[in-house]
Structures are given as structure tokens and as C-alpha cells.
Short mmCIF file of C-alpha atoms and ligand atoms in Angstrom, two decimals:
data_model
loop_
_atom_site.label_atom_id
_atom_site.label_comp_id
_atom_site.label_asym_id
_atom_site.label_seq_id
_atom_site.Cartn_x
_atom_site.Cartn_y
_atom_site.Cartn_z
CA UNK A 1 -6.58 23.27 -22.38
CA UNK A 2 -10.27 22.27 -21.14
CA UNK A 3 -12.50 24.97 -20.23
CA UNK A 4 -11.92 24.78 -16.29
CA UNK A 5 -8.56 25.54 -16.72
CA UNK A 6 -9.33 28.51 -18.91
CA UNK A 7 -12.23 30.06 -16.61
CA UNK A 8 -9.73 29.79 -13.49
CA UNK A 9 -7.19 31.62 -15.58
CA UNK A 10 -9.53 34.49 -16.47
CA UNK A 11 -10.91 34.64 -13.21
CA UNK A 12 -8.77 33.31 -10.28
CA UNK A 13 -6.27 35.73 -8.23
CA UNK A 14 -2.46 34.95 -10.13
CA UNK A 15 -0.85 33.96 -6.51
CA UNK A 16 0.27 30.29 -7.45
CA UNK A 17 2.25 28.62 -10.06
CA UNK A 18 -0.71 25.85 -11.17
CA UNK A 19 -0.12 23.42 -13.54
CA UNK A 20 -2.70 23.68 -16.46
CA UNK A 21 -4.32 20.55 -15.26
CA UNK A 22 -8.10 20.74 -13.96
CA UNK A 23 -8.54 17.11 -11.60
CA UNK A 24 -12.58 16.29 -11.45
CA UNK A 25 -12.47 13.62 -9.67
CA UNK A 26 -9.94 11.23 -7.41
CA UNK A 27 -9.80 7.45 -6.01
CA UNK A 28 -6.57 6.65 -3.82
CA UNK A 29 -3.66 7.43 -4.78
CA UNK A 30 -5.09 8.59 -8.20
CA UNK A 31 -6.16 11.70 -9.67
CA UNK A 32 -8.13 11.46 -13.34
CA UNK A 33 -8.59 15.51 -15.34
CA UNK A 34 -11.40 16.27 -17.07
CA UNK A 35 -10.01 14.14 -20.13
CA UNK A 36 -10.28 11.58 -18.04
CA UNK A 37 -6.39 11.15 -18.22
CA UNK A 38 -5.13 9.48 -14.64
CA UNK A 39 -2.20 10.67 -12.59
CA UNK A 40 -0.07 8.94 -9.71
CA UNK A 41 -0.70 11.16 -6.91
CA UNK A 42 2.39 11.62 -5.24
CA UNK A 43 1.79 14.99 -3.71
CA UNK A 44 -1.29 13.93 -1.53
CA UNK A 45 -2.15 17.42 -2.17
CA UNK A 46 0.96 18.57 -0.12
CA UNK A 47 0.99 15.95 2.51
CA UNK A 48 -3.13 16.63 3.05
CA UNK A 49 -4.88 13.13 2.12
CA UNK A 50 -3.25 11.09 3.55
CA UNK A 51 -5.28 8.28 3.01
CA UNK A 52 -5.68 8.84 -0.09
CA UNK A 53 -8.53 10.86 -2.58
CA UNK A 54 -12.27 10.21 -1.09
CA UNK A 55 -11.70 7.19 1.10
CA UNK A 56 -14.72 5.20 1.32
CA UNK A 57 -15.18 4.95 5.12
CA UNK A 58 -14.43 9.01 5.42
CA UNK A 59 -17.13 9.48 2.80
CA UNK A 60 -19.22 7.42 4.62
CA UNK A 61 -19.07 9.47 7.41
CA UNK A 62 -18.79 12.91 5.40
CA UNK A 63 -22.10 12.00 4.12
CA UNK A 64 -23.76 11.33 7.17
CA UNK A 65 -22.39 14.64 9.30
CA UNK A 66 -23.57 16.07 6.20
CA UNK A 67 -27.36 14.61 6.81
CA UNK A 68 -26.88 15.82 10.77
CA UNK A 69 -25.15 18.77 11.42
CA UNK A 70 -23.06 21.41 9.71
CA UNK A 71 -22.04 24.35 11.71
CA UNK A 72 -23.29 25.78 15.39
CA UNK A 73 -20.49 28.34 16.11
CA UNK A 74 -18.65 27.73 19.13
CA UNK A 75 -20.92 29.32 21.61
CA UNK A 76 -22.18 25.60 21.87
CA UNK A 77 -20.50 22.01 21.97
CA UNK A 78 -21.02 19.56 19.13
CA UNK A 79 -20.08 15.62 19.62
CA UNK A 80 -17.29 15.52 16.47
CA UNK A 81 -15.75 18.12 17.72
CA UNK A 82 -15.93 17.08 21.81
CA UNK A 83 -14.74 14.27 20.28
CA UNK A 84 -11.91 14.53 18.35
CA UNK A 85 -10.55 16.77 21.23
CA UNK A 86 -10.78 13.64 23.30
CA UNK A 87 -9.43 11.17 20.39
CA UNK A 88 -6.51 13.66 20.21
CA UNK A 89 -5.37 13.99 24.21
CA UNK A 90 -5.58 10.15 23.90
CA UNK A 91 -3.18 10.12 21.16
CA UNK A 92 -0.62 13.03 22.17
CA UNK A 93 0.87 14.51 25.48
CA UNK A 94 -2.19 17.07 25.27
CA UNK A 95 -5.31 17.78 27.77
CA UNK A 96 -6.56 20.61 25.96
CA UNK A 97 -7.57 20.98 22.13
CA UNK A 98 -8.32 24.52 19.89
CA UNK A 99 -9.14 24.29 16.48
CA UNK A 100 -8.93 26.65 13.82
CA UNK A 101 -9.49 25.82 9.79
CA UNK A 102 -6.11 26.03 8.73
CA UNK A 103 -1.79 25.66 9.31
CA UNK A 104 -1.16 28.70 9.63
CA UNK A 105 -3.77 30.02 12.09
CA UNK A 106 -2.79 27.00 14.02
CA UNK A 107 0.64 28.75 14.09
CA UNK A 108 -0.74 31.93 14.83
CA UNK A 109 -2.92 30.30 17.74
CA UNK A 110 0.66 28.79 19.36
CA UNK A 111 1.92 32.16 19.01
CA UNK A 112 -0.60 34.18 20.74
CA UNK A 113 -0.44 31.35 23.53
CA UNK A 114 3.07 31.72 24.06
CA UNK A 115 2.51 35.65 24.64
CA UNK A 116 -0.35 35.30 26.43
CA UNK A 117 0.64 32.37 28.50
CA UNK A 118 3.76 34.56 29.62
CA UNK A 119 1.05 37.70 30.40
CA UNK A 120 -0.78 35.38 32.77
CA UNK A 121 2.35 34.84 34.56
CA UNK A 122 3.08 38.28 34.81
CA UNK A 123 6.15 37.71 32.45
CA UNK A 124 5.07 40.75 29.91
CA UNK A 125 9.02 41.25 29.19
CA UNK A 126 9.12 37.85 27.82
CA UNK A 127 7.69 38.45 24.33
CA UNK A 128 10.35 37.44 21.82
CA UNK A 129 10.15 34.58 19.29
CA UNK A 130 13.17 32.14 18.12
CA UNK A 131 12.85 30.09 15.13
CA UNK A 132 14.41 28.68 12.41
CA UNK A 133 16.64 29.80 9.63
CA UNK A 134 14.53 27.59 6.23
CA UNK A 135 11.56 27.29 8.15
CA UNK A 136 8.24 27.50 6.80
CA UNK A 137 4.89 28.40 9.04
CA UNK A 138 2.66 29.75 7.13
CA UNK A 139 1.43 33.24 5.11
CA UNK A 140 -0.43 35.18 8.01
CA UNK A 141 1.37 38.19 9.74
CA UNK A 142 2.14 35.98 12.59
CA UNK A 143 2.95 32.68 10.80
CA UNK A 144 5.12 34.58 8.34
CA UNK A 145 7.28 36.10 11.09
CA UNK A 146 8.43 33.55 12.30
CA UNK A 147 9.38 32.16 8.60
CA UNK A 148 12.59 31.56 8.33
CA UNK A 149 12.47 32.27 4.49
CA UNK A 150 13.17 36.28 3.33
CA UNK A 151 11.97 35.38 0.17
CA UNK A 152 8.39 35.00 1.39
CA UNK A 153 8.74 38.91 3.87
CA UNK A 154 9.49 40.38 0.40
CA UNK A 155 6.92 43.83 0.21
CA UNK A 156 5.30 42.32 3.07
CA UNK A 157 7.60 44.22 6.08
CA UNK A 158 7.50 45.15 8.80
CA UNK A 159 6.08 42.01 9.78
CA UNK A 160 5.76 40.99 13.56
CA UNK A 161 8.32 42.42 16.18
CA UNK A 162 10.43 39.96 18.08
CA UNK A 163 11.71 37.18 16.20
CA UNK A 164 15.13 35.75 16.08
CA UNK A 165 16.47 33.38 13.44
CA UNK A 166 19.27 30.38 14.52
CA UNK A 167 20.66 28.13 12.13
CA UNK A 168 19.11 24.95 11.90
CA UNK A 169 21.00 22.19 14.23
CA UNK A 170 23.19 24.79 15.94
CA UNK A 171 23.59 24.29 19.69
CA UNK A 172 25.38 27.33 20.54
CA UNK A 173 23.30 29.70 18.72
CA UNK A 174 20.32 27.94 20.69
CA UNK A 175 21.63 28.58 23.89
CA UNK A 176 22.98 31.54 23.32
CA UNK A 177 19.30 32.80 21.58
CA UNK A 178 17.12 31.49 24.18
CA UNK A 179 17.58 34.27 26.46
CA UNK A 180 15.02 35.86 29.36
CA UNK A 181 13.18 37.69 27.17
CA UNK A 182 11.92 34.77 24.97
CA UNK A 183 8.77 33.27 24.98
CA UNK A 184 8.24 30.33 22.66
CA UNK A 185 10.96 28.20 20.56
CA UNK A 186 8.93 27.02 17.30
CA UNK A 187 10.64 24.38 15.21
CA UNK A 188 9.36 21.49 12.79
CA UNK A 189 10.92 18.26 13.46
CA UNK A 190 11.35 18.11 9.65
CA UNK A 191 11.17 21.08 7.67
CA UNK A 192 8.78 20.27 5.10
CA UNK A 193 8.95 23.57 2.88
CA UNK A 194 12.40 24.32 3.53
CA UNK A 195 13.67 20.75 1.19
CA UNK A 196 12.81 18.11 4.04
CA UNK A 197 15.18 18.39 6.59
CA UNK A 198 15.33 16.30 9.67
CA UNK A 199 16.55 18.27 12.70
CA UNK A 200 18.94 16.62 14.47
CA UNK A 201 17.83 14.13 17.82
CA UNK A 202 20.72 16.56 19.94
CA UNK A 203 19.27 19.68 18.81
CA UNK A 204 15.51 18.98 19.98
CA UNK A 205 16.85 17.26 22.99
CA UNK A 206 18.96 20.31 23.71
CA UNK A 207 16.01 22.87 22.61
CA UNK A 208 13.47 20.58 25.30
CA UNK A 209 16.43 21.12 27.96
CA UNK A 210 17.23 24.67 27.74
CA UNK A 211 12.90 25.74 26.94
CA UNK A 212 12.56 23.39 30.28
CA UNK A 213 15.14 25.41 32.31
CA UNK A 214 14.64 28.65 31.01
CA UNK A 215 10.40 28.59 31.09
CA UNK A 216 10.28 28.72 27.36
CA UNK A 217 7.36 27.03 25.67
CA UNK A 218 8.30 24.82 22.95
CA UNK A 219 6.75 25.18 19.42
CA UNK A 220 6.27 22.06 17.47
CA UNK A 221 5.16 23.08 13.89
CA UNK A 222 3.53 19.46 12.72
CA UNK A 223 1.50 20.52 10.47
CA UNK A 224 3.56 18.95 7.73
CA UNK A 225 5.00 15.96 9.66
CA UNK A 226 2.04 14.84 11.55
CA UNK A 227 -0.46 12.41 10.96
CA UNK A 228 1.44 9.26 10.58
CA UNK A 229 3.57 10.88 7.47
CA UNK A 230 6.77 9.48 8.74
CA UNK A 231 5.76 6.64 9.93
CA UNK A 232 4.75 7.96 13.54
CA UNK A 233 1.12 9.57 14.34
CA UNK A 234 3.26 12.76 15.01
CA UNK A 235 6.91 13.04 13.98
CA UNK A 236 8.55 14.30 18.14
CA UNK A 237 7.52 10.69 18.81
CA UNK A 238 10.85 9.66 16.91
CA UNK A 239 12.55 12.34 18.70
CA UNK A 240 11.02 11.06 22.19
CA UNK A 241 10.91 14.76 23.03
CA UNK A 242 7.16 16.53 23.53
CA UNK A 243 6.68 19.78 23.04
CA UNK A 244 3.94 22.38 25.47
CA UNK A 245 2.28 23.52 22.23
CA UNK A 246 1.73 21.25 18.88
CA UNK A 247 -0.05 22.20 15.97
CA UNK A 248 -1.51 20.09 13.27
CA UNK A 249 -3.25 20.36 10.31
CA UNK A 250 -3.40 19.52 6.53
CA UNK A 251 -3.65 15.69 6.76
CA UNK A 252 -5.76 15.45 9.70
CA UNK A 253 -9.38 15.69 8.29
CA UNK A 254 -7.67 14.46 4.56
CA UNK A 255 -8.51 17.41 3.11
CA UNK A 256 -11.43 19.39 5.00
CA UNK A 257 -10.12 22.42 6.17
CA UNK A 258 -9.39 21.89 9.58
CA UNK A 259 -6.31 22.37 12.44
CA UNK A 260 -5.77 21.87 16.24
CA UNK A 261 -3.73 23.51 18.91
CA UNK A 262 -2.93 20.80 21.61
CA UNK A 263 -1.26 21.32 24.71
CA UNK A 264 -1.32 20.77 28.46
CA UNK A 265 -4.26 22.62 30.94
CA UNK A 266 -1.94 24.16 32.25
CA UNK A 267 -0.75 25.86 29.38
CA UNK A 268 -3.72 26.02 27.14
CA UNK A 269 -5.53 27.91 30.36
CA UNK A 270 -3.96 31.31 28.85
CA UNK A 271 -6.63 31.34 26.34
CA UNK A 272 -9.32 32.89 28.29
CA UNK A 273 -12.59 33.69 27.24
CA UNK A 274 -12.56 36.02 24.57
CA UNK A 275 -8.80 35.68 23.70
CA UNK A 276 -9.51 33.76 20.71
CA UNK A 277 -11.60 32.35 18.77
CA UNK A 278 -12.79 31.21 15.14
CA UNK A 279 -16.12 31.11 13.26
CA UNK A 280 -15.45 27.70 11.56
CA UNK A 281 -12.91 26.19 13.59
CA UNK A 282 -13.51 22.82 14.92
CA UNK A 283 -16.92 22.31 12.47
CA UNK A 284 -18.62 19.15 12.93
CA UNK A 285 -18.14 18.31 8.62
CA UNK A 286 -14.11 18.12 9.33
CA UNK A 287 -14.10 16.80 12.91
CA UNK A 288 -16.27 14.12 12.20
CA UNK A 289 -14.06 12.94 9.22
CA UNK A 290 -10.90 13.55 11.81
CA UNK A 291 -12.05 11.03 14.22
CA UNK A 292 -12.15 8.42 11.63
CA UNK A 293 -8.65 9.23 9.97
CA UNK A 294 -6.84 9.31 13.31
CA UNK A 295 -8.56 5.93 13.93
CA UNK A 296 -7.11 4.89 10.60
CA UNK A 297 -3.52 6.11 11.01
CA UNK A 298 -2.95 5.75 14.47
CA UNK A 299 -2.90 1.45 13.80
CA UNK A 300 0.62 0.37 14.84
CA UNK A 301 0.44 -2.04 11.63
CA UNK A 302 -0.59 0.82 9.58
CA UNK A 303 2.31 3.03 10.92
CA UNK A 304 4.91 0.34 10.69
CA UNK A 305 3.84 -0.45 6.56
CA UNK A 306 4.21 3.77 6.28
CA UNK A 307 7.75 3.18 7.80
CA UNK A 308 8.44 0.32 5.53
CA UNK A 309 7.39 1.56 2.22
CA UNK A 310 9.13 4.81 3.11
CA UNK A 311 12.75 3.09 3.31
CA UNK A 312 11.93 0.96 0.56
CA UNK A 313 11.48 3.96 -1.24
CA UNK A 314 14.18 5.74 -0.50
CA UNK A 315 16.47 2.88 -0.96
CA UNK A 316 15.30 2.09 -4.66
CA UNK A 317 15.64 5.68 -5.22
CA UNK A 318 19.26 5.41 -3.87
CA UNK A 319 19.98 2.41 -5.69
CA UNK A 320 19.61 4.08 -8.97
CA UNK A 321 23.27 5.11 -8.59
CA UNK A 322 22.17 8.00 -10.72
CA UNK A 323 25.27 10.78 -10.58
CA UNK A 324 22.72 13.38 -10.86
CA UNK A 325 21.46 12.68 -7.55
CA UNK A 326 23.20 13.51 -4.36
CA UNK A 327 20.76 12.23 -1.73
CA UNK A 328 17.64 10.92 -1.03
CA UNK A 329 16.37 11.82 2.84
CA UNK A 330 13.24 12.10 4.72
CA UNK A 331 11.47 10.32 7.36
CA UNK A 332 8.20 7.66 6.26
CA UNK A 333 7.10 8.88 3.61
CA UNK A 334 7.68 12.43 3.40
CA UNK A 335 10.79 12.34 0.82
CA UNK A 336 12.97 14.51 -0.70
CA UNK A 337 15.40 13.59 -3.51
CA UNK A 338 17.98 16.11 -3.88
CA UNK A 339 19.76 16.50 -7.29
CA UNK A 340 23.13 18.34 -8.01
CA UNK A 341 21.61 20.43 -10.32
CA UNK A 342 18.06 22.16 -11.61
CA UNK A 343 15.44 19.40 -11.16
CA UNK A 344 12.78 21.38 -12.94
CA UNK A 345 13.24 19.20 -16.26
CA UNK A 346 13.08 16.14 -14.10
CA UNK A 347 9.71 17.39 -11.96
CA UNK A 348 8.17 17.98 -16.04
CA UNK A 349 9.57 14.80 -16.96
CA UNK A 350 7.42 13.04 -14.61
CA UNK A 351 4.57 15.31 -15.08
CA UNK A 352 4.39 13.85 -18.63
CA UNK A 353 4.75 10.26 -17.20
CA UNK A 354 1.61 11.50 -15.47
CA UNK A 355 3.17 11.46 -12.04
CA UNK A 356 2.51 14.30 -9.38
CA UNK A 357 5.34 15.52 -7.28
CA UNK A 358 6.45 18.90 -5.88
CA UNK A 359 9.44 21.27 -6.46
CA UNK A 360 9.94 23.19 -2.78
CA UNK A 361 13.42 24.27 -3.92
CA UNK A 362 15.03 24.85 -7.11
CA UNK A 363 16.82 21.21 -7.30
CA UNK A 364 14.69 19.22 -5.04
CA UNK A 365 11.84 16.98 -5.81
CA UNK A 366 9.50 16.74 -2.82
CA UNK A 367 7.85 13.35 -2.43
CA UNK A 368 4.60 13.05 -0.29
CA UNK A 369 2.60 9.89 -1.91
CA UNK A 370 -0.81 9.04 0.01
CA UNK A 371 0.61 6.51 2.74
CA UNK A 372 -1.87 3.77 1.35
CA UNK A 373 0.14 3.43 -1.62
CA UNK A 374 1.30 -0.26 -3.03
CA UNK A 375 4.76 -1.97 -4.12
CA UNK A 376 4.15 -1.43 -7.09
CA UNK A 377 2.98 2.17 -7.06
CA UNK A 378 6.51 2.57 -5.65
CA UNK A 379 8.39 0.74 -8.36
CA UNK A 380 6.59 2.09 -10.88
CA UNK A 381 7.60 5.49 -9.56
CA UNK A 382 11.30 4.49 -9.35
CA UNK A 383 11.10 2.87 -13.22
CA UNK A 384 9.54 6.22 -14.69
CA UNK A 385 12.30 8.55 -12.53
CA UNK A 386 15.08 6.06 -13.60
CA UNK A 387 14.49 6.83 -17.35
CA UNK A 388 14.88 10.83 -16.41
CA UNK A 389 18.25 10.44 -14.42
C1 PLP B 1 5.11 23.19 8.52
C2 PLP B 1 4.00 24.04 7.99
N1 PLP B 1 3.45 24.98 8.77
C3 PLP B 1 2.44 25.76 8.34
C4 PLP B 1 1.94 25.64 7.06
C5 PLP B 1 0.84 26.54 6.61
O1 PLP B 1 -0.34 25.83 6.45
P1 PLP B 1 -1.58 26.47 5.66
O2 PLP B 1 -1.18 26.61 4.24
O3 PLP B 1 -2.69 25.50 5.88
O4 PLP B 1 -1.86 27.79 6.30
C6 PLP B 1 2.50 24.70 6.20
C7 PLP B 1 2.04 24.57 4.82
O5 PLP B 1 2.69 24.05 3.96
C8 PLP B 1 3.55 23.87 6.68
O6 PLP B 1 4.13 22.95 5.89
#
């Protein structure tokens, strides 16, 4: 164990299960320790770079934000953040942009949006939440309640007031949950957390009906999805239903802390002046770097190799025949391989073949690879998890 590892031990707060690996420095879809030992990155730092670990062109631009301009607050414009607004309406359904620093006060931004939206209409009885059973939205009060995971609330309660839980996929509990007193319906196309499960295309068509008919914003969670992770710039484009509030974040400044709130004028006009707000959100370092990577990922040819590599994947992973396995599913490239039994010994196993992956339930591996990954990054991922199942 190198020193870094040791001095984080003595000295970091003991909230996550890290590896005892220390990474100093990373190219692509590569990550080397301070041994200088290389890993296959196929995390992306939980779906974050996308584009891989310091991509020349965004440290191109990194550098010179960095020579310009780093922070103003946001009592005054700056042009990477005027701008990405704009890049982002371009790209989306949206007119109006927010942007905070991370997922989960992008969550709690849709929330307070959804309450406040209803306020403005002189709806104050409408206050209630509905989300998903398995979700995942993030840590803060807010984010947290509307978690679909009690084994996150645990000492944490009460958390907020007004949520109500339906089963993923089930259209009577939708229309029986969206009742008067609701305000927002949050969902992620894919829950990411939860083991990387697609909803299905019935139940967001039938949550877009019912949210339409019953003035009920819709709450797409894309925080996970988004980005061109599978294979579209923002996963409700395979759905072909768009929501009145989206939130993104992790992959779309490739790992500068930054999120966005997007949603119509109409809609985003509930945020007054003084309603919200956010010291760092929107600062010119990650904006700048967002304009470039949504120039990057939003290329049709781009998107369409994510899409291919993604089933090529999966089906190598399928074709392993391996009885251990009971599915491989996902969208692009945000995987899951699901095992009939604890995959713990198989996550190490690949650890020590000095691959990265993640465990977000007990017997699934999580597979999130930087999207610029090659062929042959992909078979030699199937030819080192081959030799474990
Ligand atoms: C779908 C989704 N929402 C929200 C979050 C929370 O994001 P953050 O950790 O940046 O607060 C995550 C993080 O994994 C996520 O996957």
C-alpha cells in the first residue's frame, strides 16, 4: 500500500467502500496508480468521463478558461456558461437552463420547481411526489426522498414529506398514484443505481399521458443516462417521450463538477429571483469544458459507434454461454451483467486482471467503459471475464 492510500485512510471521512488503489494520473480509457501499474477503465468514474481520462481537446480548453476566467458568481453572465445554456436548448426540448455543481442538487432543483411551479399557479394543494420503487437520485434531503432505496433513509428519517413509491413498469399503480394532489413524476429512463433497468416504452408513454392530462410535471432523472451513454445524447430520445424538467450531470463536463436543470420558459419561469440559487453553479472552468464535450458526443457518427460497440458488447458477453450468468441488459454502453449468484469474486477477479468495473447490487456487475473505447478494449474485456465464469 503506497503512501496516498495510507494518508487518505488516516485522514479521509470512512463513507465509501474504496479500493486500496491511489490513480495519479489517466489517458483514455486508462488509469495508471502510483506504481505506475495500468487499469482498463471501465467505470468512467461512474458514467462521468465519458470521453475518456483528460481528453486532449477538453484540456485544451481547460487550460485556456483556466488563463481567462474562473468564477464571477451569478450576479453577472459569463460566455461558457451563456453558452452552454444555448448549446443545450439546441440539443434538448429545453428554452431555459440552471446549473448547479452536482446530481443531486440537480434533483433537488427539479424538485423545488415542481413545488414552486404548482405555487405560481395557485395549486399549493398539489405538493406530493411519485417515484420509483429501486430508484436512485441522489444523498441530499430532497434527492434522497424521492429514493426509492430504504437502505439509503436508514438513521436518516424523517426525510421529506410527500412521496409515494410505484413499482417500476406498473401501469395501474401509475394511474392510480398520480392523483390531484401530485406535483412532479420523477423517473430515470434506466435506473442506473438500482442494477440498470430499462423502463418500459408503455410505461413512459403512459406516465407522459396521464402527467399531460393531469398537469403533472414530468421528472426525467438523466443524470446517469445522459450524455450519449446509450447511444443517444439523452436516453427519452429512445423513448420519443420529453419530459418538462431534465436533469443532467456527471458526464457532461467529463468530470468537472457541474449539472443543469433544463426545461421549457414556461416552466422554468417558477424560479423567480431569489428562489434559488448556487455559488458555483454554472462556473466558467466546467461550462467551458461542457461546450466542447456536447460538441463531441452529440456527432450522429459518434452516437451510432456508442450504439454499436454497446451491442457488440453485450452480445460477446451473451455468447459466453456462461451458466453463471442470467442476462446481460442495458442500453449503449451503460451495461449490466447479471449473475445467478454473488458476483463479488467475479468484480475481484477482474480487479486483479486490472480491469475497473462496479458492483451496484450484490450479483450485478455494472459496466460503464468511456464510450471512446476500441474492439479490442472490448474483447479483451470479454477474454479476461470469460476465464472468471
Ligand atoms: C440517476 C442519478 N441521479 C442522481 C445521482 C446523484 O448524483 P451526485 O452523486 O452527483 O449527487 C446519481 C449518482 O449516481 C444518479 O445515478
Amino acid at each position: 500500500m503506497g503512501y496516498i492510500v495510507e494518508m487518505g485512510e488516516l485522514y479521509l471521512a470512512g463513507n465509501y467502500r474504496r479500493e486500496k488503489i491511489a490513480f495519479v494520473t489517466g489517458r483514455g480509457t486508462r488509469l495508471f496508480t502510483e506504481d505506475g501499474i495500468e487499469y482498463l477503465d471501465f467505470t468512467s468514474g461512474i458514467a462521468v468521463c465519458n470521453l475518456g481520462h483528460c481528453h486532449p481537446a477538453l484540456v485544451e480548453i481547460l487550460k485556456e478558461q483556466a488563463e481567462k476566467l474562473w468564477h464571477t458568481s451569478n450576479l453577472f453572465y459569463t460566455e461558457p456558461q451563456a453558452k452552454l445554456a444555448k448549446k443545450l436548448t439546441e440539443l434538448t426540448f429545453g428554452e431555459k437552463v440552471f446549473f448547479a455543481n452536482s446530481g443531486a442538487e440537480a434533483v433537488e432543483c427539479a424538485l423545488k420547481i415542481a413545488r414552486r411551479y404548482a405555487f405560481e399557479n395557485s395549486h399549493s394543494k398539489k405538493f406530493r411526489f411519485v417515484a420509483l420503487e429501486n430508484s436512485f437520485h441522489g444523498r441530499t434531503y430532497g434527492a434522497l426522498s424521492v429514493t426509492g432505496q430504504p437502505k439509503y433513509w436508514q438513521g436518516f428519517e424523517p426525510l421529506l414529506e410527500g412521496v409515494t413509491f410505484i413499482p417500476p413498469n406498473d401501469l395501474k399503480a401509475l394511474e392510480e398514484s398520480l392523483n390531484d394532489e401530485v406535483c412532479a413524476l420523477i423517473l430515470e429512463p434506466i435506473q442506473g443505481e438500482g442494477g440498470v433497468y430499462p423502463l418500459k416504452k408503455d410505461f413512459v408513454e403512459k406516465a407522459k399521458e396521464l402527467c399531460e392530462r393531469r398537469k403533472i410535471l414530468l421528472i426525467f432523472d438523466e443524470i446517469q443516462t445522459g450524455i450519449g451513454r446509450t447511444g443517444k445524447l439523452f436516453a427519452y430520445e429512445h423513448y420519443g417521450v420529453e419530459p418538462d424538467i431534465l436533469c443532467s450531470s456527471k458526464a457532461l463536463a467529463n468530470g468537472l463538477p457541474l449539472s443543469a436543470v433544463i426545461a421549457k420558459t414556461e416552466i422554468m419561469s417558477a424560479l423567480k429571483p431569489g428562489t434559488h440559487a448556487s455559488t458555483f453553479g454554472g462556473n466558467p472552468l466546467a461550462c467551458a469544458v461542457a461546450v466542447k464535450v456536447l460538441e463531441l458526443v452529440s456527432d450522429k457518427t459518434f452516437l451510432e459507434e456508442v450504439t454499436l460497440k454497446g451491442k457488440v458488447l453485450k452480445e460477446k458477453i451473451s455468447a459466453l454461454g456462461s451458466k453463471k450468468i442470467k442476462e446481460c441488459r442495458g442500453m449503449g454502453l451503460l451495461l449490466a451483467i447479471e449473475f445467478h449468484e454473488p458476483a463479488q469474486s467475479i468484480y475481484e477477479g477482474l480487479l486483479k486482471k486490472r480491469i475497473l468495473t462496479t458492483l451496484p447490487k450484490p450479483n450485478i456487475i455494472r459496466l460503464t467503459p468511456p464510450l471512446i473505447l476500441n474492439y479490442r478494449e472490448i474483447d479483451f474485456f470479454v477474454d479476461s471475464l470469460k476465464e472468471l465464469v
